[in-house]
């Protein structure tokens, strides 16, 4: 069981009293931020270059050996389409992440009917689930649950979690919406959405890093399934913007449960 606690902690708390300590902290934080930026640029470049190299290779083949072979040409073109799609998804996810990060301190204000949003999200993923032979079950409870949030971003959270559950899961995905009067960590009434699959689960060594950008538990599988490695990073940031929590429970061979807990209006 691993929990990513996403609540903001006041920055000054740990540093009280020591000017020298503050200076050290500043430098090391700046260095750390610089290193993270460099790692990020290196990762993005690598992720973009892989499909680009494939595309360039296929263009060369189409110009040469496959020129007179219509069957091979068709096959190569459809692989190229897949690689271009991968680049497109990556750029789309990078833009989403950028947008969410830039809004992180702005509280979302619109009323969102979470029950309706979940029903719509499941509906739009029905074709993907069907093509993967996955059954989706939605348990919304009795009363509609409403909260203050950013509708499009919340839809993205549940889309990303459901896409993962369909991609990496087994043959069944359950989405359960419940409410609690008082969450022990958030100290308020909350709505909890659990996305539960019966897939192969995730090795516990991967859990602490799962929401890092480009971190993949099974890199080959993710790449083969067209994953960008950014889905859970986006989920984490959007949940954080909503002052919520993300929790991952997983057991190898049994499946995984991703829970998003969001505060309800007082
Ligand atoms: P990706 O685009 O690779 O799916 P994500 O950030 O959405 O990127 O997920 C990160 C990694 O977490 C995935 O590559 C996969 O290894 C693992 N993962 C996510 N959801 C699940 C799940 N439901 N079951 C098993 N593994 C999962």
mmCIF file of C-alpha atoms and ligand atoms in Angstrom:
data_model
loop_
_atom_site.group_PDB
_atom_site.id
_atom_site.type_symbol
_atom_site.label_atom_id
_atom_site.label_comp_id
_atom_site.label_asym_id
_atom_site.label_seq_id
_atom_site.Cartn_x
_atom_site.Cartn_y
_atom_site.Cartn_z
ATOM 1 C CA UNK A 1 0.000 0.000 0.000
ATOM 2 C CA UNK A 2 1.425 3.321 -0.984
ATOM 3 C CA UNK A 3 -0.145 6.684 -0.501
ATOM 4 C CA UNK A 4 0.803 9.845 -2.311
ATOM 5 C CA UNK A 5 -0.187 12.681 -0.031
ATOM 6 C CA UNK A 6 -0.772 15.699 -2.168
ATOM 7 C CA UNK A 7 -1.784 18.296 0.349
ATOM 8 C CA UNK A 8 0.288 21.425 0.428
ATOM 9 C CA UNK A 9 2.522 21.859 3.453
ATOM 10 C CA UNK A 10 3.484 25.434 4.394
ATOM 11 C CA UNK A 11 7.055 25.882 3.161
ATOM 12 C CA UNK A 12 8.271 27.745 6.211
ATOM 13 C CA UNK A 13 7.344 25.065 8.763
ATOM 14 C CA UNK A 14 10.472 22.943 8.612
ATOM 15 C CA UNK A 15 12.879 25.843 8.423
ATOM 16 C CA UNK A 16 12.022 27.885 11.451
ATOM 17 C CA UNK A 17 14.869 29.702 13.102
ATOM 18 C CA UNK A 18 17.992 28.990 11.011
ATOM 19 C CA UNK A 19 19.153 31.563 8.487
ATOM 20 C CA UNK A 20 22.130 29.391 7.517
ATOM 21 C CA UNK A 21 19.898 26.396 7.107
ATOM 22 C CA UNK A 22 17.613 28.492 4.927
ATOM 23 C CA UNK A 23 20.487 29.461 2.640
ATOM 24 C CA UNK A 24 21.620 25.868 2.235
ATOM 25 C CA UNK A 25 18.093 24.796 1.605
ATOM 26 C CA UNK A 26 17.686 27.479 -1.077
ATOM 27 C CA UNK A 27 20.797 26.417 -2.956
ATOM 28 C CA UNK A 28 20.055 22.732 -2.809
ATOM 29 C CA UNK A 29 16.448 23.289 -3.798
ATOM 30 C CA UNK A 30 17.544 25.383 -6.746
ATOM 31 C CA UNK A 31 20.060 22.730 -7.773
ATOM 32 C CA UNK A 32 17.446 20.065 -7.428
ATOM 33 C CA UNK A 33 14.990 22.061 -9.547
ATOM 34 C CA UNK A 34 17.688 22.599 -12.189
ATOM 35 C CA UNK A 35 18.508 18.896 -12.233
ATOM 36 C CA UNK A 36 14.829 18.007 -12.528
ATOM 37 C CA UNK A 37 14.446 20.376 -15.471
ATOM 38 C CA UNK A 38 17.462 18.857 -17.209
ATOM 39 C CA UNK A 39 16.164 15.327 -16.608
ATOM 40 C CA UNK A 40 12.781 16.354 -17.960
ATOM 41 C CA UNK A 41 14.220 17.833 -21.165
ATOM 42 C CA UNK A 42 16.377 14.721 -21.641
ATOM 43 C CA UNK A 43 13.333 12.488 -21.153
ATOM 44 C CA UNK A 44 11.136 14.466 -23.534
ATOM 45 C CA UNK A 45 13.864 14.461 -26.185
ATOM 46 C CA UNK A 46 14.301 10.723 -25.837
ATOM 47 C CA UNK A 47 10.567 10.040 -25.951
ATOM 48 C CA UNK A 48 10.174 12.167 -29.097
ATOM 49 C CA UNK A 49 13.248 10.836 -30.799
ATOM 50 C CA UNK A 50 12.200 7.183 -30.578
ATOM 51 C CA UNK A 51 9.130 7.501 -32.851
ATOM 52 C CA UNK A 52 10.954 10.051 -35.018
ATOM 53 C CA UNK A 53 13.813 7.621 -35.667
ATOM 54 C CA UNK A 54 11.290 4.924 -36.571
ATOM 55 C CA UNK A 55 9.528 7.305 -38.964
ATOM 56 C CA UNK A 56 12.783 8.259 -40.677
ATOM 57 C CA UNK A 57 13.722 4.593 -41.053
ATOM 58 C CA UNK A 58 10.402 3.748 -42.663
ATOM 59 C CA UNK A 59 10.561 6.717 -45.036
ATOM 60 C CA UNK A 60 13.895 5.416 -46.250
ATOM 61 C CA UNK A 61 12.495 1.917 -46.703
ATOM 62 C CA UNK A 62 9.505 3.259 -48.618
ATOM 63 C CA UNK A 63 11.820 5.124 -50.942
ATOM 64 C CA UNK A 64 13.903 2.008 -51.517
ATOM 65 C CA UNK A 65 12.985 -1.651 -51.143
ATOM 66 C CA UNK A 66 9.243 -1.237 -50.485
ATOM 67 C CA UNK A 67 8.696 1.118 -53.431
ATOM 68 C CA UNK A 68 7.314 -1.545 -55.755
ATOM 69 C CA UNK A 69 5.541 -3.658 -53.120
ATOM 70 C CA UNK A 70 2.038 -2.341 -52.352
ATOM 71 C CA UNK A 71 1.410 -4.757 -49.449
ATOM 72 C CA UNK A 72 4.648 -3.845 -47.662
ATOM 73 C CA UNK A 73 3.989 -0.176 -48.402
ATOM 74 C CA UNK A 74 0.571 -0.318 -46.742
ATOM 75 C CA UNK A 75 2.002 -2.110 -43.714
ATOM 76 C CA UNK A 76 4.798 0.420 -43.288
ATOM 77 C CA UNK A 77 2.390 3.333 -43.691
ATOM 78 C CA UNK A 78 0.172 2.001 -40.924
ATOM 79 C CA UNK A 79 3.192 1.581 -38.609
ATOM 80 C CA UNK A 80 4.173 5.158 -39.443
ATOM 81 C CA UNK A 81 0.665 6.304 -38.606
ATOM 82 C CA UNK A 82 1.010 4.604 -35.197
ATOM 83 C CA UNK A 83 4.347 6.324 -34.521
ATOM 84 C CA UNK A 84 2.960 9.725 -35.538
ATOM 85 C CA UNK A 85 -0.010 9.054 -33.222
ATOM 86 C CA UNK A 86 2.378 8.328 -30.365
ATOM 87 C CA UNK A 87 4.137 11.667 -30.914
ATOM 88 C CA UNK A 88 0.789 13.412 -31.050
ATOM 89 C CA UNK A 89 -0.334 11.851 -27.738
ATOM 90 C CA UNK A 90 2.957 12.774 -26.118
ATOM 91 C CA UNK A 91 2.692 16.415 -27.177
ATOM 92 C CA UNK A 92 -0.964 16.463 -26.043
ATOM 93 C CA UNK A 93 -0.043 15.075 -22.611
ATOM 94 C CA UNK A 94 2.866 17.519 -22.258
ATOM 95 C CA UNK A 95 0.535 20.413 -22.991
ATOM 96 C CA UNK A 96 -2.038 19.098 -20.481
ATOM 97 C CA UNK A 97 0.620 18.753 -17.816
ATOM 98 C CA UNK A 98 1.877 22.247 -18.520
ATOM 99 C CA UNK A 99 -1.621 23.711 -18.308
ATOM 100 C CA UNK A 100 -2.431 21.919 -15.065
ATOM 101 C CA UNK A 101 0.855 22.970 -13.482
ATOM 102 C CA UNK A 102 0.337 26.605 -14.431
ATOM 103 C CA UNK A 103 -3.114 26.550 -12.814
ATOM 104 C CA UNK A 104 -2.059 24.658 -9.712
ATOM 105 C CA UNK A 105 -2.534 27.615 -7.379
ATOM 106 C CA UNK A 106 -5.828 28.738 -8.892
ATOM 107 C CA UNK A 107 -8.757 27.073 -7.152
ATOM 108 C CA UNK A 108 -11.335 25.646 -9.577
ATOM 109 C CA UNK A 109 -14.769 27.141 -8.947
ATOM 110 C CA UNK A 110 -17.473 25.479 -11.025
ATOM 111 C CA UNK A 111 -20.076 23.021 -9.731
ATOM 112 C CA UNK A 112 -19.448 19.515 -10.999
ATOM 113 C CA UNK A 113 -21.871 16.602 -10.784
ATOM 114 C CA UNK A 114 -19.351 13.832 -10.125
ATOM 115 C CA UNK A 115 -21.892 11.031 -10.590
ATOM 116 C CA UNK A 116 -22.863 12.278 -14.036
ATOM 117 C CA UNK A 117 -19.232 12.926 -14.971
ATOM 118 C CA UNK A 118 -18.261 9.345 -14.101
ATOM 119 C CA UNK A 119 -21.164 7.924 -16.101
ATOM 120 C CA UNK A 120 -20.131 10.019 -19.135
ATOM 121 C CA UNK A 121 -16.474 9.053 -18.800
ATOM 122 C CA UNK A 122 -17.315 5.358 -18.733
ATOM 123 C CA UNK A 123 -19.567 5.785 -21.724
ATOM 124 C CA UNK A 124 -16.852 7.430 -23.788
ATOM 125 C CA UNK A 125 -14.402 4.619 -22.946
ATOM 126 C CA UNK A 126 -16.856 1.833 -23.757
ATOM 127 C CA UNK A 127 -15.414 1.256 -27.278
ATOM 128 C CA UNK A 128 -11.860 0.916 -25.890
ATOM 129 C CA UNK A 129 -13.042 -1.495 -23.187
ATOM 130 C CA UNK A 130 -15.014 -3.529 -25.705
ATOM 131 C CA UNK A 131 -12.078 -3.839 -28.068
ATOM 132 C CA UNK A 132 -9.938 -5.076 -25.168
ATOM 133 C CA UNK A 133 -12.602 -7.541 -23.961
ATOM 134 C CA UNK A 134 -13.005 -5.656 -20.668
ATOM 135 C CA UNK A 135 -16.275 -5.346 -18.756
ATOM 136 C CA UNK A 136 -16.849 -2.050 -16.954
ATOM 137 C CA UNK A 137 -19.106 -1.795 -13.924
ATOM 138 C CA UNK A 138 -20.158 1.512 -12.386
ATOM 139 C CA UNK A 139 -21.420 1.751 -8.808
ATOM 140 C CA UNK A 140 -22.578 5.302 -8.111
ATOM 141 C CA UNK A 141 -24.471 4.766 -4.851
ATOM 142 C CA UNK A 142 -27.909 6.299 -4.332
ATOM 143 C CA UNK A 143 -27.527 10.076 -4.309
ATOM 144 C CA UNK A 144 -25.775 12.273 -6.866
ATOM 145 C CA UNK A 145 -22.474 13.675 -5.582
ATOM 146 C CA UNK A 146 -21.654 17.295 -6.398
ATOM 147 C CA UNK A 147 -18.507 19.271 -5.701
ATOM 148 C CA UNK A 148 -16.579 22.345 -6.751
ATOM 149 C CA UNK A 149 -13.972 21.631 -9.379
ATOM 150 C CA UNK A 150 -12.737 21.819 -12.935
ATOM 151 C CA UNK A 151 -14.971 19.535 -14.960
ATOM 152 C CA UNK A 152 -12.613 18.915 -17.901
ATOM 153 C CA UNK A 153 -9.675 18.220 -15.632
ATOM 154 C CA UNK A 154 -11.638 15.831 -13.432
ATOM 155 C CA UNK A 155 -12.795 14.024 -16.568
ATOM 156 C CA UNK A 156 -9.162 13.689 -17.551
ATOM 157 C CA UNK A 157 -8.316 12.147 -14.148
ATOM 158 C CA UNK A 158 -10.935 9.422 -14.520
ATOM 159 C CA UNK A 159 -10.176 8.916 -18.205
ATOM 160 C CA UNK A 160 -6.494 8.347 -17.453
ATOM 161 C CA UNK A 161 -7.201 5.956 -14.573
ATOM 162 C CA UNK A 162 -9.773 4.025 -16.587
ATOM 163 C CA UNK A 163 -7.544 3.825 -19.669
ATOM 164 C CA UNK A 164 -4.800 2.362 -17.497
ATOM 165 C CA UNK A 165 -7.196 -0.101 -15.847
ATOM 166 C CA UNK A 166 -8.346 -1.221 -19.304
ATOM 167 C CA UNK A 167 -4.796 -1.353 -20.726
ATOM 168 C CA UNK A 168 -3.007 -3.047 -17.843
ATOM 169 C CA UNK A 169 -5.933 -4.718 -16.122
ATOM 170 C CA UNK A 170 -7.641 -8.054 -16.561
ATOM 171 C CA UNK A 171 -11.147 -8.502 -17.903
ATOM 172 C CA UNK A 172 -13.086 -6.401 -15.421
ATOM 173 C CA UNK A 173 -12.912 -2.804 -14.208
ATOM 174 C CA UNK A 174 -15.083 -1.495 -11.401
ATOM 175 C CA UNK A 175 -15.611 2.180 -10.627
ATOM 176 C CA UNK A 176 -17.068 2.877 -7.202
ATOM 177 C CA UNK A 177 -18.180 6.289 -5.946
ATOM 178 C CA UNK A 178 -18.734 6.755 -2.206
ATOM 179 C CA UNK A 179 -18.808 9.647 0.233
ATOM 180 C CA UNK A 180 -17.422 9.916 3.752
ATOM 181 C CA UNK A 181 -18.480 12.383 6.436
ATOM 182 C CA UNK A 182 -14.947 13.035 7.628
ATOM 183 C CA UNK A 183 -11.749 11.949 5.940
ATOM 184 C CA UNK A 184 -8.989 11.421 8.541
ATOM 185 C CA UNK A 185 -6.320 13.191 6.445
ATOM 186 C CA UNK A 186 -8.295 15.904 4.646
ATOM 187 C CA UNK A 187 -10.443 16.522 7.780
ATOM 188 C CA UNK A 188 -13.558 17.244 5.765
ATOM 189 C CA UNK A 189 -16.413 15.460 4.062
ATOM 190 C CA UNK A 190 -15.087 13.782 0.920
ATOM 191 C CA UNK A 191 -16.073 11.986 -2.240
ATOM 192 C CA UNK A 192 -14.018 8.922 -3.040
ATOM 193 C CA UNK A 193 -13.710 7.386 -6.495
ATOM 194 C CA UNK A 194 -12.060 3.983 -6.722
ATOM 195 C CA UNK A 195 -10.971 2.501 -10.043
ATOM 196 C CA UNK A 196 -10.417 -1.194 -9.440
ATOM 197 C CA UNK A 197 -9.046 -3.727 -11.899
ATOM 198 C CA UNK A 198 -8.339 -7.429 -11.696
ATOM 199 C CA UNK A 199 -5.128 -7.302 -13.738
ATOM 200 C CA UNK A 200 -1.612 -8.401 -12.865
ATOM 201 C CA UNK A 201 -1.026 -5.661 -10.305
ATOM 202 C CA UNK A 202 2.091 -3.566 -9.719
ATOM 203 C CA UNK A 203 5.260 -4.633 -7.921
ATOM 204 C CA UNK A 204 5.528 -2.658 -4.637
ATOM 205 C CA UNK A 205 9.016 -1.398 -5.574
ATOM 206 C CA UNK A 206 7.425 0.735 -8.308
ATOM 207 C CA UNK A 207 4.643 2.278 -6.226
ATOM 208 C CA UNK A 208 6.532 5.237 -4.697
ATOM 209 C CA UNK A 209 7.622 6.498 -8.137
ATOM 210 C CA UNK A 210 4.517 5.700 -10.158
ATOM 211 C CA UNK A 211 3.292 9.296 -10.474
ATOM 212 C CA UNK A 212 6.672 10.647 -11.661
ATOM 213 C CA UNK A 213 6.772 11.856 -15.244
ATOM 214 C CA UNK A 214 7.838 9.106 -17.650
ATOM 215 C CA UNK A 215 8.110 6.492 -14.894
ATOM 216 C CA UNK A 216 6.780 3.147 -16.056
ATOM 217 C CA UNK A 217 6.506 -0.071 -14.065
ATOM 218 C CA UNK A 218 6.668 -2.121 -17.251
ATOM 219 C CA UNK A 219 8.317 -0.028 -19.908
ATOM 220 C CA UNK A 220 7.896 -2.490 -22.823
ATOM 221 C CA UNK A 221 4.224 -3.004 -22.078
ATOM 222 C CA UNK A 222 3.547 0.725 -21.760
ATOM 223 C CA UNK A 223 5.340 1.531 -25.041
ATOM 224 C CA UNK A 224 3.634 -1.334 -26.867
ATOM 225 C CA UNK A 225 0.253 -0.078 -25.651
ATOM 226 C CA UNK A 226 1.043 3.462 -26.761
ATOM 227 C CA UNK A 227 1.490 4.919 -23.244
ATOM 228 C CA UNK A 228 3.266 8.237 -22.797
ATOM 229 C CA UNK A 229 4.278 7.680 -19.175
ATOM 230 C CA UNK A 230 2.597 10.978 -18.244
ATOM 231 C CA UNK A 231 -0.941 9.819 -17.391
ATOM 232 C CA UNK A 232 -0.473 9.429 -13.635
ATOM 233 C CA UNK A 233 1.645 12.601 -13.353
ATOM 234 C CA UNK A 234 -1.328 14.477 -14.830
ATOM 235 C CA UNK A 235 -3.690 12.698 -12.409
ATOM 236 C CA UNK A 236 -1.494 13.684 -9.465
ATOM 237 C CA UNK A 237 -1.352 17.362 -10.415
ATOM 238 C CA UNK A 238 -5.074 17.677 -11.078
ATOM 239 C CA UNK A 239 -5.895 15.918 -7.797
ATOM 240 C CA UNK A 240 -3.522 18.249 -5.994
ATOM 241 C CA UNK A 241 -5.159 21.296 -7.605
ATOM 242 C CA UNK A 242 -8.459 20.050 -6.179
ATOM 243 C CA UNK A 243 -6.880 19.642 -2.727
ATOM 244 C CA UNK A 244 -7.440 15.928 -2.973
ATOM 245 C CA UNK A 245 -5.498 12.725 -2.395
ATOM 246 C CA UNK A 246 -4.402 9.897 -4.660
ATOM 247 C CA UNK A 247 -3.835 6.454 -3.256
ATOM 248 C CA UNK A 248 -2.663 3.272 -4.958
ATOM 249 C CA UNK A 249 -3.256 -0.192 -3.553
ATOM 250 C CA UNK A 250 -1.967 -3.072 -5.594
ATOM 251 C CA UNK A 251 -1.191 -6.718 -5.209
ATOM 252 C CA UNK A 252 0.749 -8.761 -7.744
ATOM 253 C CA UNK A 253 -1.483 -11.248 -9.492
ATOM 254 C CA UNK A 254 -4.616 -9.738 -7.962
ATOM 255 C CA UNK A 255 -5.043 -6.279 -9.438
ATOM 256 C CA UNK A 256 -4.870 -2.617 -8.538
ATOM 257 C CA UNK A 257 -7.079 0.015 -6.984
ATOM 258 C CA UNK A 258 -6.483 3.709 -7.663
ATOM 259 C CA UNK A 259 -8.491 5.933 -5.280
ATOM 260 C CA UNK A 260 -9.033 9.635 -5.746
ATOM 261 C CA UNK A 261 -10.404 11.430 -2.674
ATOM 262 C CA UNK A 262 -11.805 14.928 -3.192
ATOM 263 C CA UNK A 263 -13.090 17.340 -0.552
ATOM 264 C CA UNK A 264 -16.812 18.110 -0.638
ATOM 265 C CA UNK A 265 -18.142 21.604 0.013
ATOM 266 C CA UNK A 266 -18.815 22.212 3.730
HETATM 267 P P1 LIG B 1 1.527 5.096 -19.256
HETATM 268 O O1 LIG B 1 1.295 6.063 -20.341
HETATM 269 O O2 LIG B 1 2.808 4.332 -19.389
HETATM 270 O O3 LIG B 1 0.341 4.210 -19.013
HETATM 271 P P2 LIG B 1 0.980 6.283 -16.618
HETATM 272 O O4 LIG B 1 1.616 7.462 -15.962
HETATM 273 O O5 LIG B 1 -0.493 6.364 -16.881
HETATM 274 O O6 LIG B 1 1.792 6.025 -17.956
HETATM 275 O O7 LIG B 1 1.260 5.007 -15.723
HETATM 276 C C1 LIG B 1 2.591 4.760 -15.275
HETATM 277 C C2 LIG B 1 2.860 3.265 -15.187
HETATM 278 O O8 LIG B 1 2.089 2.701 -14.115
HETATM 279 C C3 LIG B 1 2.452 2.470 -16.429
HETATM 280 O O9 LIG B 1 3.472 2.485 -17.380
HETATM 281 C C4 LIG B 1 2.198 1.087 -15.851
HETATM 282 O O10 LIG B 1 3.426 0.378 -15.794
HETATM 283 C C5 LIG B 1 1.725 1.369 -14.413
HETATM 284 N N1 LIG B 1 0.258 1.263 -14.253
HETATM 285 C C6 LIG B 1 -0.637 2.275 -14.239
HETATM 286 N N2 LIG B 1 -1.893 1.845 -14.011
HETATM 287 C C7 LIG B 1 -1.798 0.504 -13.870
HETATM 288 C C8 LIG B 1 -2.752 -0.557 -13.603
HETATM 289 N N3 LIG B 1 -4.062 -0.305 -13.464
HETATM 290 N N4 LIG B 1 -2.269 -1.824 -13.502
HETATM 291 C C9 LIG B 1 -0.947 -2.088 -13.641
HETATM 292 N N5 LIG B 1 -0.016 -1.144 -13.897
HETATM 293 C C10 LIG B 1 -0.421 0.124 -14.012
#
